[in-house]
Amino acid sequence: MDRLTTFLQQRMEAVNGRVSSPLRSKRLTVVLGRWLGIAFTVCFLTGLFSHLLQDPPAWMLLLTRPAWLYVATQGIHVTTGIASIPLLAAKLWSVYPELLRWPPLKSVVHAFERASIALFVAASLVEVTIGLLNTFQWYPWPFSFKDVHYWLAWVIIGSLALHIAVKMPLILAHWSRRSDAAAIAANTEGSVPDSTTVPAAVKRGTGHGWSRRGFLAALTAGTGVVVLTTAGQSFAWLSGLNLFAPRRMDTGPQGVPINRTAAQAGVADAALAPDWVLTVSSGSVQRTFTLAQLAAMPQYSYGLPIACVEGWSQGAQWRGVRIRDLMATVGAPSGAELQISSMEKGGVYGRSFMPAAYSQDEQTLLALELNGEPLDLDHGYPARIIAPGRPGVLQTKWVHKVEVI
């Protein structure tokens, strides 16, 4: 056993020596951790907001203004998620030699610390991977993306908080240049203290290559390029730089992108049927409206964005009947919540629930037109929902029933 232990220790120290770099230091790790922590926290909070909007609890205050609120929060969510990929890679690079320390487990507390880090790293890698694939609407897994993405976010933020608590003394010691210098002076006699296996040339500072400042500058530039060349799918003022995001503005039928076509939803025949009617009901009161009857009602036009959970958004001009006017035709109370049903069968979003904050907003429409023309079939012809500040998955297309619940 002793021979095996000695062999493993020698091998790990040899590997550690080969991968050591003068760029690595506790100060660098703290700086990278600070940036990654900010990105993860912003991504978590904006993602939590999106998740709650899709299934709002009773206590949640639902805001319909500004109408671009969800465009901003979901755009920031996807952008910070993309930015976290190079930051996470750099952070892992800065600390992975620690996995080669001997002995691998020093105590029960050390084992617990390593287990929490392993959980954080594994959850983070899965989270950013499935999140990136979601922007491309590619789901090569059998589980629910929405549920797994949501609960992994809690695992990450919880393990991150635990990691910060455990490492707080080290973080404080290397938080700033001044504290970093004081920590070095207190623990060493001026040599680089970060690794006991750093080659002698590195310890003497005679190695060549990048400086830590150059490394951070390159990482900042690389992260900025990744963000600037993808965020244009969310923010119109960056659309001219959008080179790599899966969606582009002003594309698709009527100049607006789509996620799901009528053919994919299996509603083309029903949507184009000449006997289509909209049913509106409240308790025992029920009315039906043909498309011509809806078009004869007072029409309102608003410029509203549609923003999807994948991160893309697009502003457009919508025209149609106010939802609150339709509710009035069946005597529905002003504070009522609605269930909107699509002709789509079996889809996750074939039905949506509309709280009173949206149903009573003057800009919430049963839209019949988009950008001055009747709705394209893939945009929800003959009628769809458009409301300010809601996720695109709740802007139900191919509507055929509105019920007070």
CSV table of C-alpha atoms in Angstrom, one decimal:
chain,number,residue,atom,x,y,z
A,1,MET,CA,0.0,0.0,0.0
A,2,ASP,CA,2.8,2.4,0.9
A,3,ARG,CA,4.5,1.7,-2.5
A,4,LEU,CA,1.2,2.4,-4.3
A,5,THR,CA,0.7,5.6,-2.3
A,6,THR,CA,4.2,6.8,-3.1
A,7,PHE,CA,3.8,6.0,-6.7
A,8,LEU,CA,0.5,7.9,-7.0
A,9,GLN,CA,1.9,10.8,-5.1
A,10,GLN,CA,4.9,11.0,-7.4
A,11,ARG,CA,2.8,10.7,-10.5
A,12,MET,CA,0.3,13.4,-9.4
A,13,GLU,CA,3.2,15.8,-8.5
A,14,ALA,CA,4.8,15.2,-11.8
A,15,VAL,CA,1.7,16.0,-13.7
A,16,ASN,CA,1.1,19.0,-11.5
A,17,GLY,CA,4.5,20.3,-12.3
A,18,ARG,CA,4.0,19.9,-16.0
A,19,VAL,CA,0.7,21.8,-16.0
A,20,SER,CA,1.8,24.6,-13.6
A,21,SER,CA,1.8,28.1,-15.0
A,22,PRO,CA,3.1,31.4,-13.7
A,23,LEU,CA,-0.3,32.9,-14.6
A,24,ARG,CA,-2.1,31.0,-11.9
A,25,SER,CA,-2.4,32.6,-8.5
A,26,LYS,CA,-5.0,32.9,-5.7
A,27,ARG,CA,-5.4,36.5,-6.8
A,28,LEU,CA,-6.3,35.5,-10.3
A,29,THR,CA,-8.7,32.8,-9.1
A,30,VAL,CA,-10.4,35.4,-6.8
A,31,VAL,CA,-10.8,37.9,-9.7
A,32,LEU,CA,-12.2,35.2,-12.0
A,33,GLY,CA,-14.5,33.9,-9.3
A,34,ARG,CA,-15.8,37.5,-8.8
A,35,TRP,CA,-16.7,37.9,-12.4
A,36,LEU,CA,-18.2,34.5,-12.7
A,37,GLY,CA,-20.2,35.0,-9.5
A,38,ILE,CA,-21.7,38.2,-10.8
A,39,ALA,CA,-22.6,36.6,-14.1
A,40,PHE,CA,-24.2,33.5,-12.4
A,41,THR,CA,-26.1,35.7,-9.9
A,42,VAL,CA,-27.6,38.0,-12.6
A,43,CYS,CA,-28.4,35.0,-14.8
A,44,PHE,CA,-30.1,33.2,-11.8
A,45,LEU,CA,-32.2,36.3,-10.9
A,46,THR,CA,-33.4,37.0,-14.4
A,47,GLY,CA,-34.0,33.3,-15.0
A,48,LEU,CA,-36.0,33.1,-11.8
A,49,PHE,CA,-38.1,36.0,-13.0
A,50,SER,CA,-38.8,34.3,-16.3
A,51,HIS,CA,-39.7,31.1,-14.6
A,52,LEU,CA,-42.1,32.8,-12.2
A,53,LEU,CA,-43.7,34.8,-15.0
A,54,GLN,CA,-44.7,31.5,-16.7
A,55,ASP,CA,-46.3,30.1,-13.6
A,56,PRO,CA,-46.8,33.2,-11.3
A,57,PRO,CA,-47.5,32.6,-7.6
A,58,ALA,CA,-50.3,34.5,-5.9
A,59,TRP,CA,-47.9,37.0,-4.2
A,60,MET,CA,-46.1,38.0,-7.4
A,61,LEU,CA,-46.6,41.5,-8.6
A,62,LEU,CA,-47.1,41.3,-12.4
A,63,LEU,CA,-45.9,44.4,-14.3
A,64,THR,CA,-47.1,45.2,-17.8
A,65,ARG,CA,-45.0,48.3,-18.1
A,66,PRO,CA,-42.5,48.9,-19.5
A,67,ALA,CA,-43.7,46.7,-22.3
A,68,TRP,CA,-40.0,45.8,-23.1
A,69,LEU,CA,-39.4,44.5,-19.5
A,70,TYR,CA,-39.3,40.9,-20.5
A,71,VAL,CA,-37.2,41.7,-23.5
A,72,ALA,CA,-34.6,43.2,-21.2
A,73,THR,CA,-34.6,40.6,-18.5
A,74,GLN,CA,-34.6,37.6,-20.8
A,75,GLY,CA,-32.0,39.2,-23.1
A,76,ILE,CA,-29.8,39.8,-20.1
A,77,HIS,CA,-30.4,36.2,-18.9
A,78,VAL,CA,-29.3,34.6,-22.1
A,79,THR,CA,-26.4,37.1,-22.6
A,80,THR,CA,-25.0,36.5,-19.1
A,81,GLY,CA,-25.4,32.8,-19.6
A,82,ILE,CA,-23.3,33.0,-22.8
A,83,ALA,CA,-20.7,35.2,-21.1
A,84,SER,CA,-20.4,32.7,-18.3
A,85,ILE,CA,-19.1,30.0,-20.6
A,86,PRO,CA,-15.6,31.5,-21.2
A,87,LEU,CA,-15.5,32.8,-17.6
A,88,LEU,CA,-16.3,29.3,-16.3
A,89,ALA,CA,-13.7,27.8,-18.5
A,90,ALA,CA,-11.1,30.3,-17.3
A,91,LYS,CA,-12.0,29.7,-13.6
A,92,LEU,CA,-11.7,25.9,-14.0
A,93,TRP,CA,-8.4,26.3,-15.7
A,94,SER,CA,-7.1,28.5,-12.9
A,95,VAL,CA,-7.9,25.9,-10.2
A,96,TYR,CA,-7.8,22.4,-11.8
A,97,PRO,CA,-4.2,21.7,-10.6
A,98,GLU,CA,-5.6,21.7,-7.1
A,99,LEU,CA,-7.2,18.3,-8.1
A,100,LEU,CA,-3.7,16.9,-8.4
A,101,ARG,CA,-2.7,17.7,-4.8
A,102,TRP,CA,-1.7,14.9,-2.5
A,103,PRO,CA,-3.4,13.5,-0.5
A,104,PRO,CA,-6.6,14.0,-2.5
A,105,LEU,CA,-8.7,14.1,0.8
A,106,LYS,CA,-7.1,15.5,4.0
A,107,SER,CA,-10.1,15.3,6.3
A,108,VAL,CA,-13.9,15.0,6.5
A,109,VAL,CA,-14.2,18.7,6.2
A,110,HIS,CA,-11.9,18.7,3.1
A,111,ALA,CA,-13.9,15.9,1.6
A,112,PHE,CA,-17.2,17.8,2.2
A,113,GLU,CA,-15.6,20.9,0.6
A,114,ARG,CA,-14.5,19.0,-2.5
A,115,ALA,CA,-17.9,17.3,-2.8
A,116,SER,CA,-19.6,20.7,-2.8
A,117,ILE,CA,-17.2,22.0,-5.5
A,118,ALA,CA,-17.8,18.9,-7.6
A,119,LEU,CA,-21.5,19.5,-7.4
A,120,PHE,CA,-21.1,23.1,-8.3
A,121,VAL,CA,-18.9,22.4,-11.3
A,122,ALA,CA,-21.0,19.5,-12.6
A,123,ALA,CA,-24.2,21.4,-12.3
A,124,SER,CA,-22.7,24.5,-13.9
A,125,LEU,CA,-21.4,22.6,-16.9
A,126,VAL,CA,-24.7,20.9,-17.5
A,127,GLU,CA,-26.6,24.2,-17.0
A,128,VAL,CA,-24.6,26.3,-19.5
A,129,THR,CA,-24.6,23.4,-22.0
A,130,ILE,CA,-28.4,22.8,-22.0
A,131,GLY,CA,-29.0,26.5,-21.8
A,132,LEU,CA,-26.9,27.1,-24.9
A,133,LEU,CA,-28.6,24.3,-26.8
A,134,ASN,CA,-32.0,25.8,-25.8
A,135,THR,CA,-31.2,29.0,-27.7
A,136,PHE,CA,-30.9,26.7,-30.8
A,137,GLN,CA,-34.1,24.9,-29.8
A,138,TRP,CA,-32.2,21.6,-29.9
A,139,TYR,CA,-33.2,19.2,-27.1
A,140,PRO,CA,-31.3,15.9,-27.5
A,141,TRP,CA,-32.3,14.7,-24.0
A,142,PRO,CA,-35.4,12.9,-22.6
A,143,PHE,CA,-36.0,15.3,-19.6
A,144,SER,CA,-38.0,18.6,-19.4
A,145,PHE,CA,-35.6,21.4,-20.1
A,146,LYS,CA,-37.6,23.9,-18.2
A,147,ASP,CA,-37.7,21.9,-15.0
A,148,VAL,CA,-34.1,20.7,-15.1
A,149,HIS,CA,-32.8,24.1,-16.0
A,150,TYR,CA,-34.7,25.7,-13.1
A,151,TRP,CA,-33.7,23.2,-10.4
A,152,LEU,CA,-30.1,23.1,-11.5
A,153,ALA,CA,-30.0,26.9,-11.1
A,154,TRP,CA,-30.9,26.4,-7.4
A,155,VAL,CA,-28.2,23.8,-7.0
A,156,ILE,CA,-25.7,26.1,-8.5
A,157,ILE,CA,-26.6,29.2,-6.5
A,158,GLY,CA,-26.7,27.1,-3.3
A,159,SER,CA,-23.4,25.4,-3.9
A,160,LEU,CA,-21.9,28.7,-4.9
A,161,ALA,CA,-23.0,30.3,-1.7
A,162,LEU,CA,-21.5,27.4,0.3
A,163,HIS,CA,-18.2,27.6,-1.7
A,164,ILE,CA,-18.0,31.4,-1.0
A,165,ALA,CA,-18.6,30.8,2.7
A,166,VAL,CA,-15.9,28.2,2.9
A,167,LYS,CA,-13.4,30.2,1.0
A,168,MET,CA,-14.2,33.6,2.5
A,169,PRO,CA,-10.9,34.0,4.4
A,170,LEU,CA,-8.9,33.3,1.2
A,171,ILE,CA,-11.2,35.5,-0.9
A,172,LEU,CA,-10.8,38.5,1.5
A,173,ALA,CA,-7.0,38.0,1.6
A,174,HIS,CA,-6.8,38.2,-2.2
A,175,TRP,CA,-9.8,40.5,-3.0
A,176,SER,CA,-7.7,43.6,-3.9
A,177,ARG,CA,-4.1,44.1,-5.0
A,178,ARG,CA,-3.3,45.6,-1.6
A,179,SER,CA,-4.8,42.7,0.4
A,180,ASP,CA,-3.2,40.2,-2.0
A,181,ALA,CA,0.3,41.8,-1.4
A,182,ALA,CA,-0.3,41.8,2.3
A,183,ALA,CA,-1.2,38.1,2.2
A,184,ILE,CA,1.9,37.2,0.2
A,185,ALA,CA,4.1,39.2,2.6
A,186,ALA,CA,2.6,37.5,5.6
A,187,ASN,CA,3.0,34.0,4.2
A,188,THR,CA,6.1,34.1,2.2
A,189,GLU,CA,9.4,35.9,1.9
A,190,GLY,CA,8.6,37.3,-1.4
A,191,SER,CA,8.4,34.2,-3.6
A,192,VAL,CA,5.3,33.1,-5.5
A,193,PRO,CA,3.3,31.2,-2.9
A,194,ASP,CA,0.5,29.6,-4.8
A,195,SER,CA,1.9,26.2,-5.6
A,196,THR,CA,4.4,24.0,-3.9
A,197,THR,CA,4.9,22.3,-7.2
A,198,VAL,CA,5.6,25.3,-9.4
A,199,PRO,CA,8.8,24.9,-11.3
A,200,ALA,CA,11.9,26.7,-10.0
A,201,ALA,CA,12.0,29.0,-13.0
A,202,VAL,CA,8.4,30.1,-12.4
A,203,LYS,CA,9.1,30.7,-8.7
A,204,ARG,CA,12.0,32.9,-9.7
A,205,GLY,CA,9.8,34.8,-12.1
A,206,THR,CA,12.1,34.0,-15.0
A,207,GLY,CA,9.4,32.3,-17.1
A,208,HIS,CA,8.2,33.8,-20.3
A,209,GLY,CA,4.7,34.2,-21.7
A,210,TRP,CA,1.6,36.1,-20.8
A,211,SER,CA,1.2,38.3,-17.8
A,212,ARG,CA,-1.8,37.9,-15.5
A,213,ARG,CA,-3.0,41.3,-16.6
A,214,GLY,CA,-2.7,40.3,-20.2
A,215,PHE,CA,-4.6,37.0,-19.5
A,216,LEU,CA,-7.4,39.0,-17.9
A,217,ALA,CA,-7.5,41.5,-20.8
A,218,ALA,CA,-7.6,38.7,-23.3
A,219,LEU,CA,-10.4,37.0,-21.4
A,220,THR,CA,-12.4,40.2,-21.2
A,221,ALA,CA,-12.0,40.9,-24.9
A,222,GLY,CA,-13.0,37.3,-25.8
A,223,THR,CA,-16.0,37.4,-23.5
A,224,GLY,CA,-17.0,40.8,-25.0
A,225,VAL,CA,-16.7,39.5,-28.5
A,226,VAL,CA,-18.9,36.5,-27.7
A,227,VAL,CA,-21.5,38.8,-26.1
A,228,LEU,CA,-21.5,41.4,-28.8
A,229,THR,CA,-21.9,38.8,-31.6
A,230,THR,CA,-24.8,37.1,-30.0
A,231,ALA,CA,-26.8,39.7,-28.0
A,232,GLY,CA,-28.1,41.3,-31.2
A,233,GLN,CA,-30.9,38.7,-31.2
A,234,SER,CA,-32.2,40.3,-28.1
A,235,PHE,CA,-31.3,44.0,-28.3
A,236,ALA,CA,-32.1,45.9,-31.5
A,237,TRP,CA,-29.2,48.3,-31.1
A,238,LEU,CA,-26.8,45.4,-31.4
A,239,SER,CA,-28.6,43.6,-34.2
A,240,GLY,CA,-25.9,44.8,-36.7
A,241,LEU,CA,-23.3,42.8,-34.9
A,242,ASN,CA,-25.3,39.6,-34.6
A,243,LEU,CA,-23.1,37.1,-36.3
A,244,PHE,CA,-23.5,33.9,-34.3
A,245,ALA,CA,-26.9,33.9,-32.5
A,246,PRO,CA,-29.4,31.5,-33.9
A,247,ARG,CA,-32.0,34.2,-34.6
A,248,ARG,CA,-31.9,37.5,-36.4
A,249,MET,CA,-34.4,40.4,-36.2
A,250,ASP,CA,-36.6,41.3,-39.2
A,251,THR,CA,-36.6,37.7,-40.5
A,252,GLY,CA,-39.5,35.3,-40.8
A,253,PRO,CA,-43.1,35.8,-42.1
A,254,GLN,CA,-44.1,39.5,-41.9
A,255,GLY,CA,-40.6,40.3,-40.6
A,256,VAL,CA,-41.0,38.5,-37.3
A,257,PRO,CA,-39.2,35.3,-36.4
A,258,ILE,CA,-41.3,32.2,-35.3
A,259,ASN,CA,-40.5,29.2,-33.1
A,260,ARG,CA,-43.3,26.9,-34.1
A,261,THR,CA,-45.1,26.7,-37.5
A,262,ALA,CA,-48.7,25.8,-38.0
A,263,ALA,CA,-47.6,22.6,-39.7
A,264,GLN,CA,-45.5,21.6,-36.7
A,265,ALA,CA,-48.4,22.4,-34.4
A,266,GLY,CA,-50.8,20.4,-36.6
A,267,VAL,CA,-53.3,23.2,-36.8
A,268,ALA,CA,-53.1,24.4,-40.4
A,269,ASP,CA,-56.4,22.8,-41.6
A,270,ALA,CA,-58.4,24.0,-38.5
A,271,ALA,CA,-57.0,27.5,-38.6
A,272,LEU,CA,-57.9,27.9,-42.3
A,273,ALA,CA,-61.4,26.4,-41.9
A,274,PRO,CA,-64.1,28.8,-43.1
A,275,ASP,CA,-66.3,27.9,-40.1
A,276,TRP,CA,-63.8,28.9,-37.5
A,277,VAL,CA,-65.3,30.8,-34.6
A,278,LEU,CA,-64.0,32.2,-31.3
A,279,THR,CA,-65.8,31.2,-28.2
A,280,VAL,CA,-65.9,33.6,-25.2
A,281,SER,CA,-67.5,32.4,-22.0
A,282,SER,CA,-68.0,33.5,-18.4
A,283,GLY,CA,-69.9,31.0,-16.2
A,284,SER,CA,-73.1,30.2,-18.0
A,285,VAL,CA,-72.8,33.1,-20.5
A,286,GLN,CA,-71.2,32.1,-23.8
A,287,ARG,CA,-70.8,33.9,-27.1
A,288,THR,CA,-69.2,33.0,-30.4
A,289,PHE,CA,-67.6,35.4,-32.9
A,290,THR,CA,-66.7,34.8,-36.5
A,291,LEU,CA,-63.6,36.4,-37.9
A,292,ALA,CA,-65.8,39.0,-39.7
A,293,GLN,CA,-67.6,39.8,-36.4
A,294,LEU,CA,-64.3,40.3,-34.6
A,295,ALA,CA,-63.0,42.6,-37.4
A,296,ALA,CA,-66.2,44.7,-37.0
A,297,MET,CA,-65.5,45.4,-33.3
A,298,PRO,CA,-63.4,48.4,-32.3
A,299,GLN,CA,-59.8,47.7,-33.3
A,300,TYR,CA,-56.7,49.0,-31.5
A,301,SER,CA,-53.1,49.0,-32.7
A,302,TYR,CA,-50.0,48.9,-30.5
A,303,GLY,CA,-46.3,48.5,-31.0
A,304,LEU,CA,-45.3,45.6,-28.8
A,305,PRO,CA,-42.3,43.3,-28.6
A,306,ILE,CA,-42.5,39.6,-28.6
A,307,ALA,CA,-39.8,38.0,-26.6
A,308,CYS,CA,-39.1,34.3,-26.3
A,309,VAL,CA,-37.4,32.2,-23.6
A,310,GLU,CA,-34.6,31.3,-26.0
A,311,GLY,CA,-33.5,35.0,-25.8
A,312,TRP,CA,-34.6,36.4,-29.2
A,313,SER,CA,-37.0,39.3,-29.4
A,314,GLN,CA,-38.7,41.5,-32.0
A,315,GLY,CA,-40.8,44.6,-32.0
A,316,ALA,CA,-43.9,44.7,-34.2
A,317,GLN,CA,-47.1,46.5,-34.8
A,318,TRP,CA,-50.2,44.5,-33.7
A,319,ARG,CA,-53.8,45.2,-34.3
A,320,GLY,CA,-56.9,43.6,-33.0
A,321,VAL,CA,-59.6,43.5,-30.3
A,322,ARG,CA,-58.9,44.3,-26.7
A,323,ILE,CA,-59.2,41.3,-24.5
A,324,ARG,CA,-61.1,43.4,-21.9
A,325,ASP,CA,-63.7,44.3,-24.5
A,326,LEU,CA,-64.3,40.6,-25.3
A,327,MET,CA,-64.7,40.0,-21.6
A,328,ALA,CA,-67.3,42.7,-21.4
A,329,THR,CA,-69.4,41.0,-24.0
A,330,VAL,CA,-70.0,38.1,-21.6
A,331,GLY,CA,-70.3,40.3,-18.4
A,332,ALA,CA,-67.0,39.0,-17.0
A,333,PRO,CA,-65.8,40.8,-13.8
A,334,SER,CA,-62.8,43.1,-14.3
A,335,GLY,CA,-60.6,41.1,-11.9
A,336,ALA,CA,-61.2,37.8,-13.6
A,337,GLU,CA,-58.4,35.5,-14.8
A,338,LEU,CA,-58.7,33.8,-18.1
A,339,GLN,CA,-57.8,30.6,-19.8
A,340,ILE,CA,-56.8,30.9,-23.4
A,341,SER,CA,-57.0,27.8,-25.6
A,342,SER,CA,-55.3,27.2,-28.9
A,343,MET,CA,-56.4,24.8,-31.6
A,344,GLU,CA,-53.0,23.1,-31.1
A,345,LYS,CA,-53.6,19.7,-29.5
A,346,GLY,CA,-51.2,18.2,-27.0
A,347,GLY,CA,-48.6,20.9,-26.9
A,348,VAL,CA,-47.2,22.2,-23.6
A,349,TYR,CA,-48.4,25.7,-24.5
A,350,GLY,CA,-51.7,24.8,-26.1
A,351,ARG,CA,-53.4,26.6,-23.2
A,352,SER,CA,-52.2,29.6,-21.2
A,353,PHE,CA,-53.5,31.3,-18.1
A,354,MET,CA,-53.9,35.1,-18.1
A,355,PRO,CA,-53.9,36.9,-14.8
A,356,ALA,CA,-56.1,40.0,-14.4
A,357,ALA,CA,-53.0,42.3,-14.6
A,358,TYR,CA,-52.8,41.4,-18.3
A,359,SER,CA,-56.4,40.8,-19.2
A,360,GLN,CA,-57.3,44.3,-18.0
A,361,ASP,CA,-54.4,46.0,-19.7
A,362,GLU,CA,-55.6,48.2,-22.5
A,363,GLN,CA,-52.7,46.9,-24.8
A,364,THR,CA,-53.5,43.2,-24.4
A,365,LEU,CA,-55.1,42.2,-27.7
A,366,LEU,CA,-56.6,39.3,-29.5
A,367,ALA,CA,-54.5,40.2,-32.4
A,368,LEU,CA,-55.9,39.8,-36.0
A,369,GLU,CA,-53.1,41.7,-37.8
A,370,LEU,CA,-49.4,42.0,-37.7
A,371,ASN,CA,-47.4,44.8,-39.3
A,372,GLY,CA,-50.4,46.0,-41.3
A,373,GLU,CA,-51.5,42.6,-42.7
A,374,PRO,CA,-53.7,39.8,-41.5
A,375,LEU,CA,-51.8,37.4,-39.4
A,376,ASP,CA,-49.6,34.9,-41.2
A,377,LEU,CA,-50.7,31.3,-40.6
A,378,ASP,CA,-47.4,30.7,-38.8
A,379,HIS,CA,-48.0,33.7,-36.6
A,380,GLY,CA,-51.3,32.4,-35.3
A,381,TYR,CA,-54.0,33.1,-37.9
A,382,PRO,CA,-56.8,33.8,-37.5
A,383,ALA,CA,-56.2,35.2,-34.0
A,384,ARG,CA,-53.5,35.2,-31.3
A,385,ILE,CA,-52.7,36.8,-28.0
A,386,ILE,CA,-50.2,39.6,-27.6
A,387,ALA,CA,-49.8,41.2,-24.2
A,388,PRO,CA,-47.1,43.6,-22.9
A,389,GLY,CA,-44.3,42.1,-20.8
A,390,ARG,CA,-45.2,38.4,-21.2
A,391,PRO,CA,-43.0,35.6,-22.3
A,392,GLY,CA,-43.5,34.6,-25.9
A,393,VAL,CA,-44.6,31.0,-24.9
A,394,LEU,CA,-47.7,32.6,-23.3
A,395,GLN,CA,-48.7,34.7,-26.3
A,396,THR,CA,-50.9,31.9,-27.5
A,397,LYS,CA,-51.4,31.4,-31.2
A,398,TRP,CA,-54.3,29.9,-33.2
A,399,VAL,CA,-56.8,30.9,-30.4
A,400,HIS,CA,-60.3,29.5,-30.5
A,401,LYS,CA,-61.5,29.8,-26.9
A,402,VAL,CA,-61.3,32.4,-24.1
A,403,GLU,CA,-62.8,31.4,-20.8
A,404,VAL,CA,-63.2,33.2,-17.5
A,405,ILE,CA,-61.9,30.9,-14.7
